[in-house]
Amino acid sequence: LRDVRQRTGRLDLVFNGVGPSAEEAGSGTASTELGYDRFTRNVSLILGGQFLTARVAARLWQEWGETGTIILLTSSMSRITASNMPVISAASAAVEGLARTLAAEYGRHGIRVVCVSGNAFPETKTIQETTQLQAKAAGVPPEVIATSMASGYSLGRGPNLREFGNLIAFLATDAGAILNSHVIDADRGALNVI
């Protein structure tokens, strides 16, 4: 982060999208079959990565006397009922709680924290892998899972990565400055919440 600021003269936003593969996270694995170590290791990877990124950015902005926006990544798994997804659902709910806590703590320094739910981007390897694993667990063709995941969008289709990137870029602007501690579902109206 110091290097980015040195090269560009500023650091407006930080975002960490690091997480395990769908298979490593146990997608498609019943909680009764998922080992405790695997569960905690992957929740720690997701939640810990978000925490460490936010903490480092907040420390640096405070050191520099600057402000910025921290974007935490969550998923709709924190708010919907879905079987065989204990790691992602638990980690996502925890990330959302972390966003509210950090927003309250860092806000007094002019640092905003916004949590964005990317929902399911079918063009990504993670969602393609999740679709395969969920289909195998359910004993149905992957197309059935893909169709189910795509249904429910009030605008007829789910979001794509470009739209998601545009949302994140907006959040770093003055126009996005009204948002702090919010969880935004980038889901084209599937959950009908901000």
CSV table of N, CA, C and O in Angstrom, one decimal, residues 67-112:
chain,number,residue,atom,x,y,z
A,67,THR,N,-7.6,10.2,4.3
A,67,THR,CA,-8.8,9.4,4.4
A,67,THR,C,-8.9,8.5,3.2
A,67,THR,O,-8.1,8.6,2.3
A,68,GLY,N,-9.8,7.5,3.3
A,68,GLY,CA,-10.0,6.6,2.2
A,68,GLY,C,-11.2,5.7,2.5
A,68,GLY,O,-11.9,5.8,3.5
A,69,THR,N,-11.3,4.7,1.6
A,69,THR,CA,-12.5,3.8,1.7
A,69,THR,C,-12.0,2.4,1.7
A,69,THR,O,-11.2,2.0,0.8
A,70,ILE,N,-12.4,1.6,2.6
A,70,ILE,CA,-12.1,0.2,2.7
A,70,ILE,C,-13.4,-0.6,2.3
A,70,ILE,O,-14.5,-0.4,2.8
A,71,ILE,N,-13.2,-1.4,1.3
A,71,ILE,CA,-14.3,-2.3,0.8
A,71,ILE,C,-14.0,-3.7,1.3
A,71,ILE,O,-13.0,-4.3,1.0
A,72,LEU,N,-15.0,-4.2,2.0
A,72,LEU,CA,-14.9,-5.6,2.5
A,72,LEU,C,-15.8,-6.4,1.6
A,72,LEU,O,-16.9,-5.9,1.2
A,73,LEU,N,-15.4,-7.6,1.3
A,73,LEU,CA,-16.2,-8.5,0.4
A,73,LEU,C,-17.0,-9.6,1.2
A,73,LEU,O,-16.4,-10.2,2.1
A,74,THR,N,-18.2,-9.7,0.9
A,74,THR,CA,-19.1,-10.7,1.6
A,74,THR,C,-19.9,-11.4,0.5
A,74,THR,O,-19.6,-11.2,-0.7
A,75,SER,N,-20.8,-12.2,0.8
A,75,SER,CA,-21.6,-12.9,-0.1
A,75,SER,C,-23.1,-13.0,0.4
A,75,SER,O,-23.3,-12.8,1.6
A,76,SER,N,-24.0,-13.2,-0.5
A,76,SER,CA,-25.4,-13.4,-0.1
A,76,SER,C,-25.6,-14.6,0.8
A,76,SER,O,-26.7,-14.7,1.4
A,77,MET,N,-24.6,-15.5,0.9
A,77,MET,CA,-24.7,-16.6,1.7
A,77,MET,C,-25.0,-16.3,3.2
A,77,MET,O,-25.4,-17.1,4.0
A,78,SER,N,-24.7,-15.0,3.6
A,78,SER,CA,-24.9,-14.6,4.9
A,78,SER,C,-26.4,-14.3,5.2
A,78,SER,O,-26.8,-14.3,6.4
A,79,ARG,N,-27.2,-14.2,4.2
A,79,ARG,CA,-28.6,-13.8,4.3
A,79,ARG,C,-29.6,-14.8,3.7
A,79,ARG,O,-30.8,-14.6,3.8
A,80,ILE,N,-29.1,-15.8,3.0
A,80,ILE,CA,-30.1,-16.7,2.4
A,80,ILE,C,-29.9,-18.1,3.0
A,80,ILE,O,-28.9,-18.4,3.6
A,81,THR,N,-30.9,-19.0,2.7
A,81,THR,CA,-30.8,-20.3,3.2
A,81,THR,C,-30.3,-21.2,2.1
A,81,THR,O,-30.9,-21.3,1.0
A,82,ALA,N,-29.1,-21.8,2.3
A,82,ALA,CA,-28.5,-22.7,1.3
A,82,ALA,C,-27.8,-23.8,2.0
A,82,ALA,O,-27.0,-23.5,2.9
A,83,SER,N,-28.0,-25.0,1.6
A,83,SER,CA,-27.3,-26.1,2.3
A,83,SER,C,-25.9,-26.2,1.7
A,83,SER,O,-25.5,-25.7,0.7
A,84,ASN,N,-25.1,-26.9,2.5
A,84,ASN,CA,-23.7,-27.3,2.1
A,84,ASN,C,-22.8,-26.1,1.8
A,84,ASN,O,-21.9,-26.2,0.9
A,85,MET,N,-23.0,-25.0,2.5
A,85,MET,CA,-22.1,-23.8,2.4
A,85,MET,C,-21.7,-23.2,3.7
A,85,MET,O,-21.7,-22.0,3.9
A,86,PRO,N,-21.4,-24.1,4.7
A,86,PRO,CA,-21.1,-23.5,6.0
A,86,PRO,C,-20.0,-22.5,6.1
A,86,PRO,O,-20.0,-21.5,6.9
A,87,VAL,N,-18.9,-22.7,5.4
A,87,VAL,CA,-17.7,-21.8,5.5
A,87,VAL,C,-18.1,-20.4,4.9
A,87,VAL,O,-17.9,-19.4,5.6
A,88,ILE,N,-18.6,-20.4,3.7
A,88,ILE,CA,-19.0,-19.1,3.1
A,88,ILE,C,-20.0,-18.4,3.9
A,88,ILE,O,-20.0,-17.2,4.1
A,89,SER,N,-21.1,-19.1,4.3
A,89,SER,CA,-22.1,-18.4,5.1
A,89,SER,C,-21.6,-17.8,6.4
A,89,SER,O,-21.9,-16.7,6.7
A,90,ALA,N,-20.9,-18.6,7.1
A,90,ALA,CA,-20.3,-18.1,8.4
A,90,ALA,C,-19.4,-17.0,8.2
A,90,ALA,O,-19.4,-16.0,8.9
A,91,ALA,N,-18.5,-17.1,7.3
A,91,ALA,CA,-17.4,-16.1,7.0
A,91,ALA,C,-18.1,-14.8,6.6
A,91,ALA,O,-17.7,-13.7,7.0
A,92,SER,N,-19.1,-14.9,5.7
A,92,SER,CA,-19.8,-13.7,5.1
A,92,SER,C,-20.5,-13.0,6.2
A,92,SER,O,-20.4,-11.7,6.3
A,93,ALA,N,-21.2,-13.7,7.1
A,93,ALA,CA,-21.9,-13.0,8.2
A,93,ALA,C,-20.9,-12.3,9.1
A,93,ALA,O,-21.1,-11.2,9.6
A,94,ALA,N,-19.8,-13.0,9.4
A,94,ALA,CA,-18.7,-12.4,10.2
A,94,ALA,C,-18.1,-11.1,9.6
A,94,ALA,O,-17.9,-10.1,10.3
A,95,VAL,N,-17.9,-11.2,8.3
A,95,VAL,CA,-17.3,-10.0,7.6
A,95,VAL,C,-18.3,-8.8,7.7
A,95,VAL,O,-17.9,-7.7,7.9
A,96,GLU,N,-19.6,-9.1,7.6
A,96,GLU,CA,-20.6,-8.0,7.7
A,96,GLU,C,-20.5,-7.4,9.0
A,96,GLU,O,-20.6,-6.1,9.2
A,97,GLY,N,-20.4,-8.2,10.1
A,97,GLY,CA,-20.3,-7.6,11.4
A,97,GLY,C,-19.0,-6.8,11.6
A,97,GLY,O,-19.0,-5.8,12.2
A,98,LEU,N,-18.0,-7.3,11.0
A,98,LEU,CA,-16.7,-6.6,11.1
A,98,LEU,C,-16.8,-5.3,10.4
A,98,LEU,O,-16.2,-4.3,10.9
A,99,ALA,N,-17.5,-5.2,9.3
A,99,ALA,CA,-17.6,-4.0,8.6
A,99,ALA,C,-18.3,-2.9,9.5
A,99,ALA,O,-17.8,-1.7,9.5
A,100,ARG,N,-19.3,-3.3,10.2
A,100,ARG,CA,-20.0,-2.3,11.0
A,100,ARG,C,-19.1,-1.8,12.2
A,100,ARG,O,-19.0,-0.6,12.5
A,101,THR,N,-18.3,-2.7,12.8
A,101,THR,CA,-17.4,-2.4,13.9
A,101,THR,C,-16.3,-1.5,13.4
A,101,THR,O,-16.0,-0.4,14.0
A,102,LEU,N,-15.7,-1.8,12.3
A,102,LEU,CA,-14.6,-1.0,11.7
A,102,LEU,C,-15.1,0.3,11.3
A,102,LEU,O,-14.4,1.4,11.4
A,103,ALA,N,-16.3,0.4,10.7
A,103,ALA,CA,-16.9,1.7,10.2
A,103,ALA,C,-17.0,2.6,11.4
A,103,ALA,O,-16.7,3.8,11.3
A,104,ALA,N,-17.5,2.1,12.5
A,104,ALA,CA,-17.6,2.9,13.7
A,104,ALA,C,-16.3,3.4,14.3
A,104,ALA,O,-16.1,4.5,14.7
A,105,GLU,N,-15.3,2.5,14.3
A,105,GLU,CA,-14.0,2.8,14.8
A,105,GLU,C,-13.2,3.7,13.9
A,105,GLU,O,-12.6,4.7,14.3
A,106,TYR,N,-13.2,3.5,12.6
A,106,TYR,CA,-12.4,4.3,11.7
A,106,TYR,C,-13.1,5.5,11.2
A,106,TYR,O,-12.4,6.5,10.7
A,107,GLY,N,-14.4,5.6,11.3
A,107,GLY,CA,-15.2,6.7,10.8
A,107,GLY,C,-14.7,8.0,11.5
A,107,GLY,O,-14.7,9.1,10.8
A,108,ARG,N,-14.3,8.0,12.7
A,108,ARG,CA,-13.9,9.3,13.4
A,108,ARG,C,-12.6,9.8,12.8
A,108,ARG,O,-12.2,10.9,13.0
A,109,HIS,N,-11.9,9.0,12.0
A,109,HIS,CA,-10.7,9.4,11.3
A,109,HIS,C,-11.0,9.7,9.8
A,109,HIS,O,-10.1,9.9,9.0
A,110,GLY,N,-12.3,9.7,9.4
A,110,GLY,CA,-12.6,10.0,8.0
A,110,GLY,C,-12.5,8.8,7.1
A,110,GLY,O,-12.5,9.0,5.9
A,111,ILE,N,-12.3,7.6,7.7
A,111,ILE,CA,-12.1,6.4,6.9
A,111,ILE,C,-13.4,5.7,6.8
A,111,ILE,O,-14.0,5.3,7.9
A,112,ARG,N,-13.9,5.4,5.6
A,112,ARG,CA,-15.2,4.7,5.5
A,112,ARG,C,-14.9,3.2,5.2
A,112,ARG,O,-13.9,2.8,4.6
